[in-house]
PDB file of C-alpha atoms in Angstrom:
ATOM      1  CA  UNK A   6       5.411 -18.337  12.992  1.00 75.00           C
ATOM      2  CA  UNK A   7       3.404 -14.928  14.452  1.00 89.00           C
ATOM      3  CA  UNK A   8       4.506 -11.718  13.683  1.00 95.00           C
ATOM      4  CA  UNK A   9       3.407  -9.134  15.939  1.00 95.00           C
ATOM      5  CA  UNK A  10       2.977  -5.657  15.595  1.00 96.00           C
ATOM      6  CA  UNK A  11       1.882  -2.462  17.538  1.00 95.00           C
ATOM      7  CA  UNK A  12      -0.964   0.316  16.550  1.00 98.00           C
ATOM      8  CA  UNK A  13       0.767   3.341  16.419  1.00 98.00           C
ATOM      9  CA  UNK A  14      -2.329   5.658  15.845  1.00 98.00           C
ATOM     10  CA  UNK A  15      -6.234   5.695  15.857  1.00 98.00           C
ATOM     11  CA  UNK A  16      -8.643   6.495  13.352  1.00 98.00           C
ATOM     12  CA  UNK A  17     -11.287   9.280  14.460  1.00 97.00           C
ATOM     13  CA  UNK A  18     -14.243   9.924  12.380  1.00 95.00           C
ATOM     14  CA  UNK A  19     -18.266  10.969  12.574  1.00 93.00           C
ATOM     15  CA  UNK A  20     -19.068   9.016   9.830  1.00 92.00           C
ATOM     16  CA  UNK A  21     -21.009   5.851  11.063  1.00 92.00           C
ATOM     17  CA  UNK A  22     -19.602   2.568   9.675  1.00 91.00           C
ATOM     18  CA  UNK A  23     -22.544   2.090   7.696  1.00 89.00           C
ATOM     19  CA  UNK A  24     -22.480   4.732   5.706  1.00 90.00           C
ATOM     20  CA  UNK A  25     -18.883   4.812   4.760  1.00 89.00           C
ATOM     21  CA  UNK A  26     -18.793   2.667   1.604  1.00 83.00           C
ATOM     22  CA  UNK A  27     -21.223   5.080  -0.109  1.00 84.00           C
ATOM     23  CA  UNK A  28     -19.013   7.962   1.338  1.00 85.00           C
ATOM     24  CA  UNK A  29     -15.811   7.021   1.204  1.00 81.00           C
ATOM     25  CA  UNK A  30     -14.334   9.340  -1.992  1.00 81.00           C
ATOM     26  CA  UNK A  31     -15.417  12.293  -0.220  1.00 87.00           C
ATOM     27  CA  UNK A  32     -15.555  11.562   3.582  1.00 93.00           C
ATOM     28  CA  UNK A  33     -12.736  13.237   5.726  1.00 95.00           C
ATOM     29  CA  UNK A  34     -11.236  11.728   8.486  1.00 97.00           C
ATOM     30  CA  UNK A  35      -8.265  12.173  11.335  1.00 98.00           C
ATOM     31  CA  UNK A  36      -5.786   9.844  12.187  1.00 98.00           C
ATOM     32  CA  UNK A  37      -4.140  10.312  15.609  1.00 98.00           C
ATOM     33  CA  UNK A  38      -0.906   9.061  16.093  1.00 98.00           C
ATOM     34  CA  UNK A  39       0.040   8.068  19.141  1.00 98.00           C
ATOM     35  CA  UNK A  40       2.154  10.566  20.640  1.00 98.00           C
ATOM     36  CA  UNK A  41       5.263   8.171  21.635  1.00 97.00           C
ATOM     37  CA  UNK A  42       5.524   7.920  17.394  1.00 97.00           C
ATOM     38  CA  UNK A  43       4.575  11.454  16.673  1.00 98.00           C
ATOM     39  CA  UNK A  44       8.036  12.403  15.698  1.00 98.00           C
ATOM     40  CA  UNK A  45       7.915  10.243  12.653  1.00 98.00           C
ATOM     41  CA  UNK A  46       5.444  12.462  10.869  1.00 98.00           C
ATOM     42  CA  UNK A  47       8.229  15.501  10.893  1.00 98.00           C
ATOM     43  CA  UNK A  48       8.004  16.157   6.717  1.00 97.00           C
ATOM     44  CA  UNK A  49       4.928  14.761   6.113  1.00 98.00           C
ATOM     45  CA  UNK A  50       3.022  17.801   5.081  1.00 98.00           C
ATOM     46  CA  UNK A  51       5.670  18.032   1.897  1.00 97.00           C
ATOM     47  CA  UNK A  52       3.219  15.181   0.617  1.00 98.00           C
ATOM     48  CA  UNK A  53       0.738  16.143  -0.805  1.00 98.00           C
ATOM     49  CA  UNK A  54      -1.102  12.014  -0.776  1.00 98.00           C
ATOM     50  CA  UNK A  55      -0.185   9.504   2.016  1.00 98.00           C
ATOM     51  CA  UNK A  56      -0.414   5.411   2.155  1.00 98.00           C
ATOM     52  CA  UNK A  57      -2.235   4.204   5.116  1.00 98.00           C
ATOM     53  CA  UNK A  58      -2.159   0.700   6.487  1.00 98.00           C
ATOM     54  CA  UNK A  59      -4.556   0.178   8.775  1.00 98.00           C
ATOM     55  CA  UNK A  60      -5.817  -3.440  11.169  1.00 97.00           C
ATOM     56  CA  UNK A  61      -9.398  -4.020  10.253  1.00 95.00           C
ATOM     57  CA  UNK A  62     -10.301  -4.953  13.713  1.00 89.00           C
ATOM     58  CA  UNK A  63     -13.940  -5.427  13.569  1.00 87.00           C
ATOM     59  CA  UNK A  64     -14.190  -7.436  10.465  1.00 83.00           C
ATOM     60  CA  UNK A  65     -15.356 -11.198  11.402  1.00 80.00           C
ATOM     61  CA  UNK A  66     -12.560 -13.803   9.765  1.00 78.00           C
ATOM     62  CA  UNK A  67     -13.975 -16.049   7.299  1.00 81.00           C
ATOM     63  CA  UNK A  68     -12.213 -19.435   6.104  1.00 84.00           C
ATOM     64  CA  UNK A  69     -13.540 -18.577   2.613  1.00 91.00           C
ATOM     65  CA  UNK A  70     -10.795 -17.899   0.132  1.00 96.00           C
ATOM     66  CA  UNK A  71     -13.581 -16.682  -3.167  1.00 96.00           C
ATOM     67  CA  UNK A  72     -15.762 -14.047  -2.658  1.00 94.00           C
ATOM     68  CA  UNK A  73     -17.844 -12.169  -5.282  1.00 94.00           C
ATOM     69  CA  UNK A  74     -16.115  -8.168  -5.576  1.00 90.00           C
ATOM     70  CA  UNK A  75     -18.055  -5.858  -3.574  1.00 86.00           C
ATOM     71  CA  UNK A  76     -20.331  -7.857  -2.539  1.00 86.00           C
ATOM     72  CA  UNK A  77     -22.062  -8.110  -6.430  1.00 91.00           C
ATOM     73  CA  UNK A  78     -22.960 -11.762  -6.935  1.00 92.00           C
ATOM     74  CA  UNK A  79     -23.105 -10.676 -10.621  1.00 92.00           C
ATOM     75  CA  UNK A  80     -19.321 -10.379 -10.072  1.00 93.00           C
ATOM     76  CA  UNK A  81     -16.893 -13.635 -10.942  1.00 92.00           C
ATOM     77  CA  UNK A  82     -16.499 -15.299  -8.192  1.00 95.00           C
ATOM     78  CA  UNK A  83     -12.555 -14.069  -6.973  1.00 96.00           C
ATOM     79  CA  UNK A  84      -9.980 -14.827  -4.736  1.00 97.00           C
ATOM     80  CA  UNK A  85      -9.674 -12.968  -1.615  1.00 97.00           C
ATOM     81  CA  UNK A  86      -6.037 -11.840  -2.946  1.00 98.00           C
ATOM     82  CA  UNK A  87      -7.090 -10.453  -6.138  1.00 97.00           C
ATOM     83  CA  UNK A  88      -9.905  -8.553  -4.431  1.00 96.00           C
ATOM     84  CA  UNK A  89      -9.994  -4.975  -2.454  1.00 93.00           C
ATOM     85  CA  UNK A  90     -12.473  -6.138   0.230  1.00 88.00           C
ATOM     86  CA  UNK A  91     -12.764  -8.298   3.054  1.00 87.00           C
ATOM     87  CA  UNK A  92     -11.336 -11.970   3.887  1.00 92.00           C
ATOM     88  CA  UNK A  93      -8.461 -11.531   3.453  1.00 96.00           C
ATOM     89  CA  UNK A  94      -6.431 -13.978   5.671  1.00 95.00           C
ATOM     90  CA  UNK A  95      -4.653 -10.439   7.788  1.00 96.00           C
ATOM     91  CA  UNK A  96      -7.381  -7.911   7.770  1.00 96.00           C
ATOM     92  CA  UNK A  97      -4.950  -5.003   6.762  1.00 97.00           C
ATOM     93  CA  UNK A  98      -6.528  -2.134   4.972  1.00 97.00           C
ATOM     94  CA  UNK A  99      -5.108   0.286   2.800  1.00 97.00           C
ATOM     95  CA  UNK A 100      -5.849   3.461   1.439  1.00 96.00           C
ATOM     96  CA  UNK A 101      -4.304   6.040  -0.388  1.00 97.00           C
ATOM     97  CA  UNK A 102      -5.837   9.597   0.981  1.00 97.00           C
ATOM     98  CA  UNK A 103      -4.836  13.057   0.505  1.00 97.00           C
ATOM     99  CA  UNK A 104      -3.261  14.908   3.499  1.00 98.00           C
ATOM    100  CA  UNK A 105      -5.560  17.947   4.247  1.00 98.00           C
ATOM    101  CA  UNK A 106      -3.520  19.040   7.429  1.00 98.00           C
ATOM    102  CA  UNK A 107      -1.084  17.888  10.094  1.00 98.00           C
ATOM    103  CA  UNK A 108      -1.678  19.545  13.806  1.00 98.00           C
ATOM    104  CA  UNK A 109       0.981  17.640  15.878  1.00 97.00           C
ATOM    105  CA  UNK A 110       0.128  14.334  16.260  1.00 98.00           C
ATOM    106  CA  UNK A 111      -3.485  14.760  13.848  1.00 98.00           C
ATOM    107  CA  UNK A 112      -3.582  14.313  10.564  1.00 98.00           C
ATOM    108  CA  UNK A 113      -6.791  15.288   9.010  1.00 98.00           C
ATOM    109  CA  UNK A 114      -7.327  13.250   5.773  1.00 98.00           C
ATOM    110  CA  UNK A 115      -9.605  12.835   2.632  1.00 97.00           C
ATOM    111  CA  UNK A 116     -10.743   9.513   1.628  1.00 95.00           C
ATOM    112  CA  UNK A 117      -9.509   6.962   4.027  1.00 96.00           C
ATOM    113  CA  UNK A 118     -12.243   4.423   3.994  1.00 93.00           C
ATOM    114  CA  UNK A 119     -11.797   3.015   7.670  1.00 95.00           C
ATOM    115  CA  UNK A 120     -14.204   2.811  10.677  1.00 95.00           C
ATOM    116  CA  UNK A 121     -13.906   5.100  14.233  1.00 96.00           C
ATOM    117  CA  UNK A 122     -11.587   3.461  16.135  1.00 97.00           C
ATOM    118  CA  UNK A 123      -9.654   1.370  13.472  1.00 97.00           C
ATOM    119  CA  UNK A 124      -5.561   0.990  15.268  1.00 98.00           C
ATOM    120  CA  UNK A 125      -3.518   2.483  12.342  1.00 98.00           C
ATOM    121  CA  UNK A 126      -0.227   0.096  11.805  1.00 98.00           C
ATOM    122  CA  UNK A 127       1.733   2.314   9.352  1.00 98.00           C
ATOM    123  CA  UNK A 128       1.652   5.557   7.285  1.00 98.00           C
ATOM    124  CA  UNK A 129       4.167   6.412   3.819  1.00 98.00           C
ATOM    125  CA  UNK A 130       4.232   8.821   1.912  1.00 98.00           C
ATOM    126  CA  UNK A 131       2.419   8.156  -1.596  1.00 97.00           C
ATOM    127  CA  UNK A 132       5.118   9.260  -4.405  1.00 95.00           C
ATOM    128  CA  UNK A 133       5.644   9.570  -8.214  1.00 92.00           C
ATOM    129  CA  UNK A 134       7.266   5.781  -7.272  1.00 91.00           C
ATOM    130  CA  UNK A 135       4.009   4.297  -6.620  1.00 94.00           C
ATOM    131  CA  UNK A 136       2.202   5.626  -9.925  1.00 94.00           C
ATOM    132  CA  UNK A 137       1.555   3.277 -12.742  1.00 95.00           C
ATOM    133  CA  UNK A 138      -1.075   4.091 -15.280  1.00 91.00           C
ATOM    134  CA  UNK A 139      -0.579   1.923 -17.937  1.00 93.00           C
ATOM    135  CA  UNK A 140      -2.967  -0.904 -16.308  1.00 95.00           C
ATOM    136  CA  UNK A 141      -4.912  -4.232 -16.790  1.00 95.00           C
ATOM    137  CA  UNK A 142      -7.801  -4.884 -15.162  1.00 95.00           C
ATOM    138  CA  UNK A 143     -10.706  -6.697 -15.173  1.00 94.00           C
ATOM    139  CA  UNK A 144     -13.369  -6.318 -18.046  1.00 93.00           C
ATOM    140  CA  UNK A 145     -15.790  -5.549 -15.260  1.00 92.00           C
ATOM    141  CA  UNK A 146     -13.687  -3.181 -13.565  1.00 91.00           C
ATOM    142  CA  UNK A 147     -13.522  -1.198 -16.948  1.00 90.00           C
ATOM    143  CA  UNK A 148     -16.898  -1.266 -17.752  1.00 90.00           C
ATOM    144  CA  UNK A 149     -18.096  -0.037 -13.905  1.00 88.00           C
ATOM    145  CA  UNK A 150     -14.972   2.774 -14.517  1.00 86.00           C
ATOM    146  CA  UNK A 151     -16.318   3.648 -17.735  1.00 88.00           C
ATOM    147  CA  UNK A 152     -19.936   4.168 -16.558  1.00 87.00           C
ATOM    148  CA  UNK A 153     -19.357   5.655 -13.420  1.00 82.00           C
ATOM    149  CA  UNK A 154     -17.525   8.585 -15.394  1.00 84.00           C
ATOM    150  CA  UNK A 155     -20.293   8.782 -17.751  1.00 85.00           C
ATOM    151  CA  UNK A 156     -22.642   9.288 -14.835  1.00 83.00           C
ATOM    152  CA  UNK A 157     -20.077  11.638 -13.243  1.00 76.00           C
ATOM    153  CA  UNK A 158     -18.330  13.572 -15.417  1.00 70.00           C
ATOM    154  CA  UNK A 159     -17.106  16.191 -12.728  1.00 60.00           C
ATOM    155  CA  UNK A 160     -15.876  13.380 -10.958  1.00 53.00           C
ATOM    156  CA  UNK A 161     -12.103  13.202 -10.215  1.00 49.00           C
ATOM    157  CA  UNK A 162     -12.132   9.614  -9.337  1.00 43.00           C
TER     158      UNK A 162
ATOM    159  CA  UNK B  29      -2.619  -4.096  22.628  1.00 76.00           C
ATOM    160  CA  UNK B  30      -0.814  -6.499  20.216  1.00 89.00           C
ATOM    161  CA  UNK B  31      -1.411  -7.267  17.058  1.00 95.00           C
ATOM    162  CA  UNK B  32      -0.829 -11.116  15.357  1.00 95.00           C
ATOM    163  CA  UNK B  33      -0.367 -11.739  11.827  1.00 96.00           C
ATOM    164  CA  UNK B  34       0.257 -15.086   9.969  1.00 95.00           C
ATOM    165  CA  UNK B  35       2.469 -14.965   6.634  1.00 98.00           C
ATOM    166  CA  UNK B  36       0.584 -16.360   3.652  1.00 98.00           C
ATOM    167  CA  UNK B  37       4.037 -16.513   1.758  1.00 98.00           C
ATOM    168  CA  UNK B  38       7.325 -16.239   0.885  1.00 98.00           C
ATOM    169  CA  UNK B  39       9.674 -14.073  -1.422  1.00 98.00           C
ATOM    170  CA  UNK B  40      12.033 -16.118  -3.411  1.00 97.00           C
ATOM    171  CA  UNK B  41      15.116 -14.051  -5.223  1.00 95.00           C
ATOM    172  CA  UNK B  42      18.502 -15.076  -6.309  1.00 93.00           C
ATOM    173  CA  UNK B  43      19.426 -11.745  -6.266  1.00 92.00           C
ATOM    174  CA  UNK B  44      21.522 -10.889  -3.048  1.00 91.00           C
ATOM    175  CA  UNK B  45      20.960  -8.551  -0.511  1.00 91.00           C
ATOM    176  CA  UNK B  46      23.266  -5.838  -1.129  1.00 89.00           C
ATOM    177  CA  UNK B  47      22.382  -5.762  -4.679  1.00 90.00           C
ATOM    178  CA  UNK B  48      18.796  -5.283  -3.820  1.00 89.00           C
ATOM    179  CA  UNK B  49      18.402  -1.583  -3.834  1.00 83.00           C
ATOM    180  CA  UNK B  50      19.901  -0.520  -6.556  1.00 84.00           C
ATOM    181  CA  UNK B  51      18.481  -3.250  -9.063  1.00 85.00           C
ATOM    182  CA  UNK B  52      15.190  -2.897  -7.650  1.00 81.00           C
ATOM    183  CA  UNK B  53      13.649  -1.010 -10.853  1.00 81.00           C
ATOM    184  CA  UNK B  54      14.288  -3.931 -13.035  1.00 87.00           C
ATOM    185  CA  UNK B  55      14.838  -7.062 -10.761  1.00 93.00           C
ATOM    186  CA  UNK B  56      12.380 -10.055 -11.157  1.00 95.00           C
ATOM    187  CA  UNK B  57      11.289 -12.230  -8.086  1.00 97.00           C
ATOM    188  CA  UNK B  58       8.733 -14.821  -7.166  1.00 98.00           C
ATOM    189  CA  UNK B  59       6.161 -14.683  -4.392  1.00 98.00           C
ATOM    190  CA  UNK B  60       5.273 -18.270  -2.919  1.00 98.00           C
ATOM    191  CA  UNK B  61       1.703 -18.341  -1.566  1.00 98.00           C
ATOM    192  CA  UNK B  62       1.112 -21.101   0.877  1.00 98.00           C
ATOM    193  CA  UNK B  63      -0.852 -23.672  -0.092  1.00 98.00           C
ATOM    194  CA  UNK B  64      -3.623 -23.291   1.819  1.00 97.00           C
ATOM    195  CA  UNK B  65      -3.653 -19.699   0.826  1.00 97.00           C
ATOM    196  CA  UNK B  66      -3.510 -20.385  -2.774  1.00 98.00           C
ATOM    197  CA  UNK B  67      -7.204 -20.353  -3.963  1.00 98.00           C
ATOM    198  CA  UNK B  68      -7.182 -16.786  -2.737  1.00 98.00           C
ATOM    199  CA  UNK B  69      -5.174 -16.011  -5.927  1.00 98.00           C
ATOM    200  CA  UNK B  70      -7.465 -16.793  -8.115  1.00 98.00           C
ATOM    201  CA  UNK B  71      -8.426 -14.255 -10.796  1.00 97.00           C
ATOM    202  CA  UNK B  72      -5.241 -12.564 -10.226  1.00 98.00           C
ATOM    203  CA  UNK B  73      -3.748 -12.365 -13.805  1.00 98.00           C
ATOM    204  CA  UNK B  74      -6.531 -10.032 -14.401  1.00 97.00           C
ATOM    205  CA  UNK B  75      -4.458  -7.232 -12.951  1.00 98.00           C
ATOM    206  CA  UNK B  76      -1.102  -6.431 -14.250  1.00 98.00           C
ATOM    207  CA  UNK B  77      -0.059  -4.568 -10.814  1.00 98.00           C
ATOM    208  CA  UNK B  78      -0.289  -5.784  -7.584  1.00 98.00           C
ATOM    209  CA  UNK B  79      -0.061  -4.079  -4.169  1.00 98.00           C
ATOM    210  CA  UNK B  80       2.376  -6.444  -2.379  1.00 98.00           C
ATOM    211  CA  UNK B  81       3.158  -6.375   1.544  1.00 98.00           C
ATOM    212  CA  UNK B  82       5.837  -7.550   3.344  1.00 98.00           C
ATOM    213  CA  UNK B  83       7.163  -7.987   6.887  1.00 97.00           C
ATOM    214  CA  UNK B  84      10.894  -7.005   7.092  1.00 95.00           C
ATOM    215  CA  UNK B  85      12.189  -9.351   9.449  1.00 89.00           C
ATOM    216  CA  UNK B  86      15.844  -8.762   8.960  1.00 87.00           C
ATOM    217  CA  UNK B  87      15.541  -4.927   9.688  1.00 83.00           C
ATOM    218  CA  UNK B  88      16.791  -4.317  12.912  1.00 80.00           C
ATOM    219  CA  UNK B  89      13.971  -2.208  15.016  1.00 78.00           C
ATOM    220  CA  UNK B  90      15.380   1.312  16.032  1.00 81.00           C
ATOM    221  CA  UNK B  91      14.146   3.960  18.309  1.00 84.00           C
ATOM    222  CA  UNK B  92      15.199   7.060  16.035  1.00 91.00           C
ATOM    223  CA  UNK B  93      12.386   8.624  14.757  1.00 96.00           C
ATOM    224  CA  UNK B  94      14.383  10.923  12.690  1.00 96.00           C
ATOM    225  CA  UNK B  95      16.219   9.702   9.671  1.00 94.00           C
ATOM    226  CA  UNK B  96      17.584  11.283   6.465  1.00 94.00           C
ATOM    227  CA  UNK B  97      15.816   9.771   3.464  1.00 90.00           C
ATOM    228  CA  UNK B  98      17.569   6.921   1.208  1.00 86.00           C
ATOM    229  CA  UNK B  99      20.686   7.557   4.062  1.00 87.00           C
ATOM    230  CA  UNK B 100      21.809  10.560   2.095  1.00 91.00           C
ATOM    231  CA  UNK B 101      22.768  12.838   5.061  1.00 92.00           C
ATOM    232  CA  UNK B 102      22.395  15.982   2.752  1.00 92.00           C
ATOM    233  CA  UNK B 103      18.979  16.109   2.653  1.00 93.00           C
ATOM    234  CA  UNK B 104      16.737  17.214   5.290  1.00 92.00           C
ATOM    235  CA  UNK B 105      16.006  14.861   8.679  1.00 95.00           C
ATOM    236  CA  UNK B 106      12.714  13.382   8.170  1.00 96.00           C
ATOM    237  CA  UNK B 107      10.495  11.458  10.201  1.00 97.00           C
ATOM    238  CA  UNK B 108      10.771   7.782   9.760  1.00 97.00           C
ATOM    239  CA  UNK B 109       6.891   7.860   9.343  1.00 98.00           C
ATOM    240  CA  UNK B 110       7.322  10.595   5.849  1.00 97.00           C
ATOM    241  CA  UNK B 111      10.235   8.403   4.710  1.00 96.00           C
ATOM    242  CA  UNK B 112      10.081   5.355   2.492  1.00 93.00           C
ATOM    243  CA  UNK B 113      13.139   4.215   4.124  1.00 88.00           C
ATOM    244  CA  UNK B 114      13.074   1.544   7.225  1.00 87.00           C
ATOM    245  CA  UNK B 115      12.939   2.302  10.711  1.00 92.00           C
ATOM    246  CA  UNK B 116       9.286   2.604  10.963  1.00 96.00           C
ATOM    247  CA  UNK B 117       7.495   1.292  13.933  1.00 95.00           C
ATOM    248  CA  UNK B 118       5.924  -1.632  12.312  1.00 96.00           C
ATOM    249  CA  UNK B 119       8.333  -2.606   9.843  1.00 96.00           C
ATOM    250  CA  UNK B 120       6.235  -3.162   6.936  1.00 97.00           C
ATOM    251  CA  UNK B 121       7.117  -2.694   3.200  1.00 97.00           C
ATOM    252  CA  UNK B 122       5.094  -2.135   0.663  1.00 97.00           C
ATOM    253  CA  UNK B 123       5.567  -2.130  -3.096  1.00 96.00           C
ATOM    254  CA  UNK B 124       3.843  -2.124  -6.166  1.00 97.00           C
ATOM    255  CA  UNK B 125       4.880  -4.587  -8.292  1.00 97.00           C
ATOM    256  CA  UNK B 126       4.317  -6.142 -12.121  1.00 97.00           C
ATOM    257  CA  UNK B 127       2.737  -9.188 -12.419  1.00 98.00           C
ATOM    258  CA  UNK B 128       4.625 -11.071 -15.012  1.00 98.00           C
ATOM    259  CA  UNK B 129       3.410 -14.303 -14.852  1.00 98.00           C
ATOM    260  CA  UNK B 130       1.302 -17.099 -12.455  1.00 98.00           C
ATOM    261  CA  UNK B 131       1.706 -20.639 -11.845  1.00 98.00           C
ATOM    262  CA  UNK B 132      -0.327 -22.392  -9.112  1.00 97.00           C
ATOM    263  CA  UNK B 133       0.452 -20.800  -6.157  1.00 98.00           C
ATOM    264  CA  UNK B 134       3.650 -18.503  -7.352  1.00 98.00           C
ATOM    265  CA  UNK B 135       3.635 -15.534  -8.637  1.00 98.00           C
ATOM    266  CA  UNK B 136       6.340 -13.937 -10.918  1.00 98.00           C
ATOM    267  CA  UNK B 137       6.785 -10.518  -9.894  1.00 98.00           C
ATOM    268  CA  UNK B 138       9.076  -7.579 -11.721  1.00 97.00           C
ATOM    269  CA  UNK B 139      10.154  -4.383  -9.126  1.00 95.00           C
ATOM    270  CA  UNK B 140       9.803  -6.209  -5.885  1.00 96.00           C
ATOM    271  CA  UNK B 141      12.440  -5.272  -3.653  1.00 93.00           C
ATOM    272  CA  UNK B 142      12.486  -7.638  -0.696  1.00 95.00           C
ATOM    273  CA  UNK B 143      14.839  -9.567   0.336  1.00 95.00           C
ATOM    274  CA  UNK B 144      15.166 -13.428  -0.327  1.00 96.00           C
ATOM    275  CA  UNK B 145      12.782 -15.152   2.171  1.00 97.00           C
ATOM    276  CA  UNK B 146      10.964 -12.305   3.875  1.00 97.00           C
ATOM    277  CA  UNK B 147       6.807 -13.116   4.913  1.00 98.00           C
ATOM    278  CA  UNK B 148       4.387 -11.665   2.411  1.00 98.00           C
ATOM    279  CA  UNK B 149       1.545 -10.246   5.280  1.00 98.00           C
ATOM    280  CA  UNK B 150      -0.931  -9.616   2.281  1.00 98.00           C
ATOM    281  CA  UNK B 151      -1.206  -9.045  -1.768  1.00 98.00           C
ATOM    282  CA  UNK B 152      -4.023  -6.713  -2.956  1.00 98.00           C
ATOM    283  CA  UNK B 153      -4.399  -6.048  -7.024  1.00 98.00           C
ATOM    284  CA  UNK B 154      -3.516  -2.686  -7.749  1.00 97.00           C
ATOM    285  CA  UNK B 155      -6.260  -0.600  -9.775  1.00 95.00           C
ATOM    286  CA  UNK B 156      -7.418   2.800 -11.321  1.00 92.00           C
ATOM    287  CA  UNK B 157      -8.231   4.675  -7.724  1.00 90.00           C
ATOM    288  CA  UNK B 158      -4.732   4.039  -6.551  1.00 94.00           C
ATOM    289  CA  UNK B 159      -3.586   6.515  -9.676  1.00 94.00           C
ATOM    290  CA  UNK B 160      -2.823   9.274  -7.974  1.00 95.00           C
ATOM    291  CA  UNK B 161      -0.713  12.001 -10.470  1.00 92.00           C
ATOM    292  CA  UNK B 162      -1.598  16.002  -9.593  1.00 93.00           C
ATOM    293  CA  UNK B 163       1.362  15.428  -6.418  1.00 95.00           C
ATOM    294  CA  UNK B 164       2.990  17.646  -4.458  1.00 95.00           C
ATOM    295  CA  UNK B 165       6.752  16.275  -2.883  1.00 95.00           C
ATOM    296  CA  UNK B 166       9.508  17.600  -1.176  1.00 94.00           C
ATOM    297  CA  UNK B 167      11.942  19.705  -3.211  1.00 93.00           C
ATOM    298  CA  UNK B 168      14.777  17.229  -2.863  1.00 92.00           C
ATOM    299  CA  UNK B 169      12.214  14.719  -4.503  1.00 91.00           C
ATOM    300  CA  UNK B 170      11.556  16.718  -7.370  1.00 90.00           C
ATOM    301  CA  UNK B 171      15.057  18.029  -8.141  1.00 90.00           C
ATOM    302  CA  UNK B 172      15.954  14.106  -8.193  1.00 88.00           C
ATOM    303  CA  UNK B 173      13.378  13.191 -10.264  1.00 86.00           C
ATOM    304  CA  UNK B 174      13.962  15.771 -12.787  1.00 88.00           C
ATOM    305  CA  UNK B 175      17.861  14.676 -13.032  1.00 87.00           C
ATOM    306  CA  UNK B 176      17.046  10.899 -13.543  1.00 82.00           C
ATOM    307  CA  UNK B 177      15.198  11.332 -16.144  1.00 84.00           C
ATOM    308  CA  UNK B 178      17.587  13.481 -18.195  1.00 85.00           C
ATOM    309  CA  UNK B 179      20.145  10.598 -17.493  1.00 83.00           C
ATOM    310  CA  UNK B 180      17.554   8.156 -18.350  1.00 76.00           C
ATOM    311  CA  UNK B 181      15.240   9.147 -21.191  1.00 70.00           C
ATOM    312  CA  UNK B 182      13.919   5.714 -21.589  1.00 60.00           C
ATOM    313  CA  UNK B 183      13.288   4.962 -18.095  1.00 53.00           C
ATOM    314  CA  UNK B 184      10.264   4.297 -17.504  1.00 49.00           C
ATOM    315  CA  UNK B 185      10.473   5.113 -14.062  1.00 43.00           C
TER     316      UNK B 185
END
């Protein structure tokens, strides 16, 4: 069985793809929706945070299923399921970003870690729903979360 | 251009279609990872939350861009694209869900409201930059929220 979809949008950003890991919390970007679905955003500025699913088009598929997180072969070796990058077996990415501004069919964004050009496959609106803060996590996770707020303590994130 | 996805699972639910959305907040399912997907689980249980993603192959695919949210036609028409509800162009769901429990390749899930049977597209593990909580909503959102919880003090939700 294939299931087939459509890109309904286009990301659009100056940001070159390598420097949008080490960006990414603070880089703004605009999605343009293609204008056949532009209707569908009617509302969307009454969100203040939006979900955005996106096809990561130009990342090379690998039969690997463990991969070390973020690349940090310090890291325990992890399934590509219970990791945020790459290899997975559908390349979908998906960010949470705030919604700066909607001008018709553009919606200018903050954080949305994808590449110029990247076909955008779905956008929802990020509610209370979708909030859980009482999580588990990896020990590793904590301890990177921990240090990157004592290094940053203006930091939001 | 056309996208193609593989499934790398299956939902499996006793509970019955039309009893879906409104046990959703409590209902317990299980997510069946194909074998040859399985590895990519590993390390999982580490996160409590998981992002999961769906492919709803029973909705039937509309043109209307314009819907009223959760089919309540007093509030406001909303584009399908700043609704939660279906009709979207790709018909993708998404939920967050608890991770209760693994065994091999299947996954005991609490809050996953899919039917029995639909393709899982992808599973990422939810984690601290998802945590959104300074939101802004619609009204209607709000109001709702506000009245749940004063008929539900020890909701959760």
């Amino acid at each position: 069985m294939s299931i087939k979809m459509r890109p309904i949008g286009v990301v659009e950003t100056d940001v070159a793809d390598a420097d949008i890991a080490h960006q990414r919390r603070k880089m703004i970007s605009e999605i343009r929706i293609f204008e056949e679905y532009a209707e569908g955003l009617t509302g969307i500025t009454d969100y203040s945070h939006i979900i955005v699913l996106f096809w990561m088009h130009r990342v090379e598929r690998s039969a690997n299923q463990l991969v070390h997180p973020r690349g940090d072969s310090e890291l325990p070796l992890t399934g590509v399921l219970a990791s945020r990058g790459r290899g997975h077996p559908n390349p979908i990415g998906f960010a949470v970003a705030e919604l700066i501004e909607q001008k018709g069919n553009r919606l200018k964004v903050r954080r949305l870690d994808a590449y110029d050009g990247t076909p955008i496959i779905d956008i929802k609106p990020y509610d209370h729903y979708d909030v859980y803060t009482e999580l588990r996590m990896p020990q590793w996770f904590n301890d990177r979360l921990t240090r990157h707020r004592s290094e940053n303590p203006q930091s939001g994130g």
